[in-house]
Short mmCIF file of C-alpha atoms in Angstrom, two decimals:
data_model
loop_
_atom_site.label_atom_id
_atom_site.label_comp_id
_atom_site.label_asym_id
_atom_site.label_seq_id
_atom_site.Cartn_x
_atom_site.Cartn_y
_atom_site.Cartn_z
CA UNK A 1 0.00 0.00 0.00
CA UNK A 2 0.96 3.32 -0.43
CA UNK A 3 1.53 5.52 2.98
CA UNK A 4 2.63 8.28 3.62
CA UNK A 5 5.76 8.52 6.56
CA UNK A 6 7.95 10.94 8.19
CA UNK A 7 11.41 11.15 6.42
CA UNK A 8 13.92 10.49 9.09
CA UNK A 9 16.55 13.08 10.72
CA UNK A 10 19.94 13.60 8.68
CA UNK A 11 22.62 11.81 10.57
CA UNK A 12 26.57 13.20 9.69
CA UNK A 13 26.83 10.44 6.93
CA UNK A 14 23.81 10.30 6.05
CA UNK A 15 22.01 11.98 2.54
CA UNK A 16 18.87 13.09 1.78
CA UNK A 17 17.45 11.46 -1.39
CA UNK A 18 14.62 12.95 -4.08
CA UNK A 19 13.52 9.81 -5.75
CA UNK A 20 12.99 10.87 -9.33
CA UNK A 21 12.43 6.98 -11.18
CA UNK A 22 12.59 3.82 -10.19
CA UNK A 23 11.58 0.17 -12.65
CA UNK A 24 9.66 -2.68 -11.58
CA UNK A 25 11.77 -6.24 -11.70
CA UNK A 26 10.44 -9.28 -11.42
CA UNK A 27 13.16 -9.96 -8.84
CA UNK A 28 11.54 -6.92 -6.72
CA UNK A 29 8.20 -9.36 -6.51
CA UNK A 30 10.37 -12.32 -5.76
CA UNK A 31 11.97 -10.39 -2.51
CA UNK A 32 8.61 -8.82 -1.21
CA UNK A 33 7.36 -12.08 -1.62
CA UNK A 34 9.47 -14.21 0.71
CA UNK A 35 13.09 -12.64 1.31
CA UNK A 36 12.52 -9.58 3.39
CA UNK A 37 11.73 -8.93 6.81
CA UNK A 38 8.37 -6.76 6.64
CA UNK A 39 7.51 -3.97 6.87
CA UNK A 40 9.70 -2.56 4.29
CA UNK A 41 9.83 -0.11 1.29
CA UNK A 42 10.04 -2.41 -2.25
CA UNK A 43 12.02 -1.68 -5.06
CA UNK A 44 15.71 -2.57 -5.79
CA UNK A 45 16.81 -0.03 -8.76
CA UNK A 46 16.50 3.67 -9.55
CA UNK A 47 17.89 7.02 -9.31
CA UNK A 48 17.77 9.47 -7.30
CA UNK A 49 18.75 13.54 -6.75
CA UNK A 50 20.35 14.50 -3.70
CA UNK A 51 18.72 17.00 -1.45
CA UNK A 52 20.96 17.47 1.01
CA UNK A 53 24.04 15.93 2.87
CA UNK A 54 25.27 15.12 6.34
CA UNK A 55 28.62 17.34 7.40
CA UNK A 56 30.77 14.20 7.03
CA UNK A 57 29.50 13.34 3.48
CA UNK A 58 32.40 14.13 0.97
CA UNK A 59 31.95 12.43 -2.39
CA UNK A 60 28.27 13.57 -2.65
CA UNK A 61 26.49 16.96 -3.16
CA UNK A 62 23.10 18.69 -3.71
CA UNK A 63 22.31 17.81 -7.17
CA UNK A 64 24.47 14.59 -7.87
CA UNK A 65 22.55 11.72 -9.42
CA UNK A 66 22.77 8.85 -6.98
CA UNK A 67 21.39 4.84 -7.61
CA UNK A 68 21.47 2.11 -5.04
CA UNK A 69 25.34 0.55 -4.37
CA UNK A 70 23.37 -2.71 -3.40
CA UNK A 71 20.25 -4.49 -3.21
CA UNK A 72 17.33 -3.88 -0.57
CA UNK A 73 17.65 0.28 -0.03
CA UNK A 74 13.79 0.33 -1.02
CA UNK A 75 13.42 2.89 -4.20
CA UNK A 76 9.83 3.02 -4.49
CA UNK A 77 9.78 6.28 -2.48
CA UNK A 78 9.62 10.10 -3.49
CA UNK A 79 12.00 10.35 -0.75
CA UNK A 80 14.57 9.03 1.89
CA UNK A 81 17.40 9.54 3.78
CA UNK A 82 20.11 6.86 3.53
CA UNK A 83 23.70 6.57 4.34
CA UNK A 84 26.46 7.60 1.67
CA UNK A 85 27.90 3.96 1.51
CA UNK A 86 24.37 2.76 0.11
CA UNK A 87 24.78 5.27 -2.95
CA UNK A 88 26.83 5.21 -5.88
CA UNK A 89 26.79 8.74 -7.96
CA UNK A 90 26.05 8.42 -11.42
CA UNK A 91 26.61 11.26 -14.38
CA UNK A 92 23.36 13.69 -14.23
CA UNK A 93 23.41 13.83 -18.49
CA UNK A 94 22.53 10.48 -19.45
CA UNK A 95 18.44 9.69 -19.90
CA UNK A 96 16.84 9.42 -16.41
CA UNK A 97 14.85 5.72 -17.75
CA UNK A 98 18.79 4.75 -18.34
CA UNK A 99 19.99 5.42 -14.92
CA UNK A 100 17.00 4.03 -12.98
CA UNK A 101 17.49 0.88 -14.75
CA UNK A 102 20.85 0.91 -14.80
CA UNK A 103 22.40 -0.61 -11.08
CA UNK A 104 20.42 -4.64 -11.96
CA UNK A 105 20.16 -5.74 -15.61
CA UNK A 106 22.97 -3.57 -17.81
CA UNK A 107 25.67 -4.64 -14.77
CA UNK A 108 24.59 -8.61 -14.68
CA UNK A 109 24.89 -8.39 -18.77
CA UNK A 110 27.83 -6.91 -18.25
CA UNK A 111 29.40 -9.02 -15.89
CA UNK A 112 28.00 -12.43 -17.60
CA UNK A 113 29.87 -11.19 -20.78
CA UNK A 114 33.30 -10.21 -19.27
CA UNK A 115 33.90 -12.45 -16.40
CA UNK A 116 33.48 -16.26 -17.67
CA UNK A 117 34.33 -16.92 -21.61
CA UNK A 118 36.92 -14.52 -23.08
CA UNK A 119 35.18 -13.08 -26.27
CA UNK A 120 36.76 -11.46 -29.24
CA UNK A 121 35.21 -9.81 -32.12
CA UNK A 122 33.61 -12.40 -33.89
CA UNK A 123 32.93 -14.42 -31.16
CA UNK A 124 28.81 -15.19 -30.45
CA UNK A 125 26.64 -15.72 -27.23
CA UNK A 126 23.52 -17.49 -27.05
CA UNK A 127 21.02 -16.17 -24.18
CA UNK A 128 17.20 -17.54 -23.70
CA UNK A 129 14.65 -14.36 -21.95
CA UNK A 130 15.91 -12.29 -24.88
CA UNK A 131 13.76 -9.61 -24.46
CA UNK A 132 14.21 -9.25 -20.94
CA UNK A 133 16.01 -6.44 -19.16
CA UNK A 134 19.27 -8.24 -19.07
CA UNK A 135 18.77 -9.54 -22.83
CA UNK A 136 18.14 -6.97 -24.07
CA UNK A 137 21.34 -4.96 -22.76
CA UNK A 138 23.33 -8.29 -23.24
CA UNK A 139 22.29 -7.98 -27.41
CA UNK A 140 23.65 -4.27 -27.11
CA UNK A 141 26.93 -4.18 -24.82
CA UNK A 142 27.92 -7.34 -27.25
CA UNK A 143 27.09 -5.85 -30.57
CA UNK A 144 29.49 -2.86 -29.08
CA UNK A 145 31.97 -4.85 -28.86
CA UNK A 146 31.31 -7.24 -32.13
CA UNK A 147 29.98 -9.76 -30.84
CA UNK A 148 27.23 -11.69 -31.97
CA UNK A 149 24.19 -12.61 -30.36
CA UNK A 150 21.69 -15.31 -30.85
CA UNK A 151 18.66 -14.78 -29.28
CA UNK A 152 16.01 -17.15 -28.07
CA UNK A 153 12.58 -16.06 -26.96
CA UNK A 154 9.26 -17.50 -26.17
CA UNK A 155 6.51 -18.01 -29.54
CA UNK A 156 4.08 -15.32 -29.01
CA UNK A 157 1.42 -13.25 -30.88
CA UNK A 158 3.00 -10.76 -31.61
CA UNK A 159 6.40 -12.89 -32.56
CA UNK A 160 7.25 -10.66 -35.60
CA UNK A 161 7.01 -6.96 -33.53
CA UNK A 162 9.18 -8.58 -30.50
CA UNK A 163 12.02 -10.06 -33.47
CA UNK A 164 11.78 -6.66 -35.25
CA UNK A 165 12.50 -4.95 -32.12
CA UNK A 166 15.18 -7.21 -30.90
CA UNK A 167 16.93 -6.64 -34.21
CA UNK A 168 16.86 -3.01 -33.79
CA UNK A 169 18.55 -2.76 -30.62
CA UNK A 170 21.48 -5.14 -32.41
CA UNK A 171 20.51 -8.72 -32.14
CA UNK A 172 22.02 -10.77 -35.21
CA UNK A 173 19.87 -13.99 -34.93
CA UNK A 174 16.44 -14.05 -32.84
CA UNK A 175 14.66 -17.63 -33.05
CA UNK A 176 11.95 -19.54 -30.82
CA UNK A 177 12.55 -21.90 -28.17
CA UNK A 178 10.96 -24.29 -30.86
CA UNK A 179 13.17 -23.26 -33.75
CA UNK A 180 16.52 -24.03 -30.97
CA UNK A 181 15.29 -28.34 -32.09
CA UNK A 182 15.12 -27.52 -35.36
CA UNK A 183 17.67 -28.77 -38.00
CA UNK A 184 17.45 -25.53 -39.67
CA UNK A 185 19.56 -24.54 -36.47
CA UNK A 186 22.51 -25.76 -38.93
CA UNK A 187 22.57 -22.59 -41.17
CA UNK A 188 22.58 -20.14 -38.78
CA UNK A 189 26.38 -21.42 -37.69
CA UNK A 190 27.41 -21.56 -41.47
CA UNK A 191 27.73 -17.40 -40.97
CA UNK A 192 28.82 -16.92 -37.60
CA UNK A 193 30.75 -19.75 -34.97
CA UNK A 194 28.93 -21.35 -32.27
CA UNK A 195 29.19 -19.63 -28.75
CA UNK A 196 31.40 -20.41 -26.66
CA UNK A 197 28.91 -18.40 -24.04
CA UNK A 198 25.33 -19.24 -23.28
CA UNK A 199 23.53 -17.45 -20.87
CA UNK A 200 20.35 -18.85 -19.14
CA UNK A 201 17.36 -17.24 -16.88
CA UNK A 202 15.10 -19.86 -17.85
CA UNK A 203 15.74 -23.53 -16.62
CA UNK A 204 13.98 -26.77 -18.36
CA UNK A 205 13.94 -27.92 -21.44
CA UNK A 206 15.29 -24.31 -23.23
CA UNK A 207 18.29 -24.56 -20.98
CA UNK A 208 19.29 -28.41 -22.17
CA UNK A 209 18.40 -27.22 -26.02
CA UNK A 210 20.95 -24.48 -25.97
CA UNK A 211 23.50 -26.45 -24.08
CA UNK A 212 23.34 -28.77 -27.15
CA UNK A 213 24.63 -25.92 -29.58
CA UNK A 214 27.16 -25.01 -27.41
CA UNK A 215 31.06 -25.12 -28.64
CA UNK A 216 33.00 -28.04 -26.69
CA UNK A 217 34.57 -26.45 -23.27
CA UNK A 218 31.96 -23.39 -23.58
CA UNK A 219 30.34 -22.41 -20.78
CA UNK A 220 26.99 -21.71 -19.57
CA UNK A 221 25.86 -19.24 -16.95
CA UNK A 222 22.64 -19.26 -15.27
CA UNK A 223 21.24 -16.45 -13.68
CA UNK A 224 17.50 -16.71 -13.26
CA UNK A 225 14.95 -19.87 -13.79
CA UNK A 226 11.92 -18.15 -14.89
CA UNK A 227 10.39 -21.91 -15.76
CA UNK A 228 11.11 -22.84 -11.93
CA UNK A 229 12.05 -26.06 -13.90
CA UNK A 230 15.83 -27.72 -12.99
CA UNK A 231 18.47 -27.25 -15.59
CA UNK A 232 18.69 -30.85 -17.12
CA UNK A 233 22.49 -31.78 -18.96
CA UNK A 234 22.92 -34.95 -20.90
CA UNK A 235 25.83 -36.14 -19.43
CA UNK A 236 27.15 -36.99 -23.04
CA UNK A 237 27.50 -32.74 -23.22
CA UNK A 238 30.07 -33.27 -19.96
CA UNK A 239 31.78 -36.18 -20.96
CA UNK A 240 32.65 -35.73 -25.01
CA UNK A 241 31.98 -31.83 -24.47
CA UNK A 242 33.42 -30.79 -21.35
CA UNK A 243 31.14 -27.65 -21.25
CA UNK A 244 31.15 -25.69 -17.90
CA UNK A 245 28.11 -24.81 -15.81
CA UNK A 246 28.39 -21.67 -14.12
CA UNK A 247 25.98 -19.69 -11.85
CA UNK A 248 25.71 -15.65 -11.55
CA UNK A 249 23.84 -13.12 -9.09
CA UNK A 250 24.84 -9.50 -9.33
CA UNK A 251 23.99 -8.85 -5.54
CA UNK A 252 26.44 -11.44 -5.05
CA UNK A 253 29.31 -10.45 -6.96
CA UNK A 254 28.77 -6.85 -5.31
CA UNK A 255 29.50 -8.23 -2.13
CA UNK A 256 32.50 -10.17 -3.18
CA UNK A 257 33.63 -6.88 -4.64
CA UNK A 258 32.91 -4.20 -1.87
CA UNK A 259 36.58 -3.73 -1.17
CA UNK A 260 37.02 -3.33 -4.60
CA UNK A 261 35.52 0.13 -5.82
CA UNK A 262 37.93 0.14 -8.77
CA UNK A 263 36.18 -2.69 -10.59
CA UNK A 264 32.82 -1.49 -9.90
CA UNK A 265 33.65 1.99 -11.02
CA UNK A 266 35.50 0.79 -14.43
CA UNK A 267 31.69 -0.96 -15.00
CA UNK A 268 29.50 2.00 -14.62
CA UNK A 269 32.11 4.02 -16.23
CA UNK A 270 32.38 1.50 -19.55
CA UNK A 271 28.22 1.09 -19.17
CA UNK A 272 27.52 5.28 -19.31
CA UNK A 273 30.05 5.77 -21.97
CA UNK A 274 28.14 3.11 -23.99
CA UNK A 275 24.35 5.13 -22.90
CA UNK A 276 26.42 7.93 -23.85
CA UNK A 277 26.90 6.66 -27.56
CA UNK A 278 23.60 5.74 -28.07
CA UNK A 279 25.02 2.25 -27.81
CA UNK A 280 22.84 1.55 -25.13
CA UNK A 281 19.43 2.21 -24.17
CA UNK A 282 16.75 1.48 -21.38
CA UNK A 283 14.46 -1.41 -21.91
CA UNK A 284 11.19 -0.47 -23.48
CA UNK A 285 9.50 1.15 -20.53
CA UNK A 286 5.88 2.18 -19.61
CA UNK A 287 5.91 4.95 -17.13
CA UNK A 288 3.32 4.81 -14.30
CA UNK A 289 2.67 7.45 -11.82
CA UNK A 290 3.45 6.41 -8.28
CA UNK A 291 0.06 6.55 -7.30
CA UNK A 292 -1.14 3.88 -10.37
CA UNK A 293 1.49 1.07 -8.48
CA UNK A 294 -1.26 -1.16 -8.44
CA UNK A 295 -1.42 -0.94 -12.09
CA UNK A 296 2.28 -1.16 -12.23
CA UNK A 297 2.23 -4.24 -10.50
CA UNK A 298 0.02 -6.22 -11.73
CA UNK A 299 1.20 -5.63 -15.44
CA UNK A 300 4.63 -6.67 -14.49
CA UNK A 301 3.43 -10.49 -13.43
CA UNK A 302 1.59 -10.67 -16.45
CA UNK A 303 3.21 -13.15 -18.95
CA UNK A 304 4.61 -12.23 -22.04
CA UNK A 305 5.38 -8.52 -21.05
CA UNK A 306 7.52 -6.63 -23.13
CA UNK A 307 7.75 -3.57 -21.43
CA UNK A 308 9.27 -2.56 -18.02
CA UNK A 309 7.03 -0.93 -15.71
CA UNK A 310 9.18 2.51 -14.03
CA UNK A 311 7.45 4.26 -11.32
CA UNK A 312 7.92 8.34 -11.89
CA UNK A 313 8.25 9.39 -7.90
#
């Protein structure tokens, strides 16, 4: 429900936060719905404009565009007062829709692409959820770097609009889950190589399909299971394949790197340059006035949606 609450006294390390945006993940539902301690404010992503600082704040001033460092700080607010260490400042002249969405799905891409398989021009990546926040930045931070991406998404009615958009933003190849059993499968590796990558948020049957197009020692990363179904491998792909299964979660990796500010700020810095080019942009967004969250909600568990749902604040 929406309530209205004091905003609490400015502490000396503390900053005062104007909530400008902030997106709807599905991973925001998953937390409200069984991983934290109520009550609590929802919303993992967004950005922010700072009001006001506590004396012992240094790297942050009225005006600065701030995002959350981790997950949990609860962004579905207009405003809130929260310590410095739980902010990260961002550049004020890239699109506000980029920087709300910009701490969750453009920095798991990111990641996913740079940290397991090392990719040269050339190189391809096959990913299942497609059109989902993280693939759609994963088709744009690898066409960026020359990469190319094949791109497996769900039959739908309006199949032709989604693969026309998913082209746009950069994807080389997008095909059905159906299409991945096909034997047809054949001629789209006469023109590019097969990846050495996959990446996987679904689980089931399109997870063991991929695998099988998979170069021999490729890896695959998992990062969500959207089917809630178990990721199945023939053990033939271990034995005459030696593929590697890997698993990835961002809030994870942020931990293991808290001491480490200089890889974290090489990522944001690499991601704005690239919103900066116009080589990348926010998901397709619908944006919902704070006080139509219902709304908001409730067309983010529908199935099929294409477009993220960002709360203005």
């Amino acid at each position: 429900r929406l309530k209205d609450l004091e905003v609490a006294e400015l502490g000396d390390s503390d900053v005062r936060v104007k909530m400008l945006a902030a997106p709807i993940n599905p991973a925001d539902i998953n937390m409200i719905q069984g991983a934290t301690p109520l009550p609590a404010v929802g919303g993992n992503e967004g950005v922010g404009e700072v009001l006001e600082v506590g004396r012992r704040v240094a790297a942050l001033k009225p005006g600065d565009w701030v995002i959350p460092a981790g997950a949990g700080l609860g962004t579905w607010r207009t405003q809130g007062v929260f310590p410095e260490e739980t902010l990260l400042k961002v550049p004020s002249d890239i699109p506000v829709l980029c920087a709300a969405t910009l701490s969750v799905n453009p920095c798991t891409a990111y990641r996913m692409l740079a940290d397991f398989e090392t990719l040269a021009p050339g190189d391809s990546v096959i990913q299942n959820a497609a059109n989902s926040g993280v693939g759609q930045a994963v088709i744009q931070i690898a066409k960026a770097s020359g990469i190319k991406t094949i791109n497996v998404v769900r039959d739908r009615p309006d199949l032709p609009k989604l693969v026309e958009r998913l082209m746009a933003l950069g994807a080389d190849h997008v095909i059905t889950e159906e299409m991945l059993r096909k034997p047809e499968m054949k001629d789209i590796f006469k023109s590019i190589p097969k990846p050495r990558l996959a990446l996987n948020c679904v689980g089931g049957k399109s997870t063991t399909e991929m695998l099988r197009h998979l170069q021999p020692k490729g890896t695959m990363v998992t990062y969500g299971g959207m089917a809630k179904q178990p990721v199945m491998v023939p053990v033939s792909a271990f034995i005459f394949r030696d593929v590697r299964l890997r698993g990835f979660w961002m809030t994870q990796w942020r931990k293991d790197h808290a001491q480490d500010q200089e890889s974290l700020a090489s990522m944001m810095d690499a991601l704005c340059q690239l919103i900066r080019r116009g080589q990348l942009a926010a998901p397709a967004c619908t944006e919902v006035p704070l006080q139509d969250y219902k709304a908001a909600l409730e067309a983010t568990m529908k199935p099929f949606t294409s477009s993220k749902q960002i709360l203005l604040l």
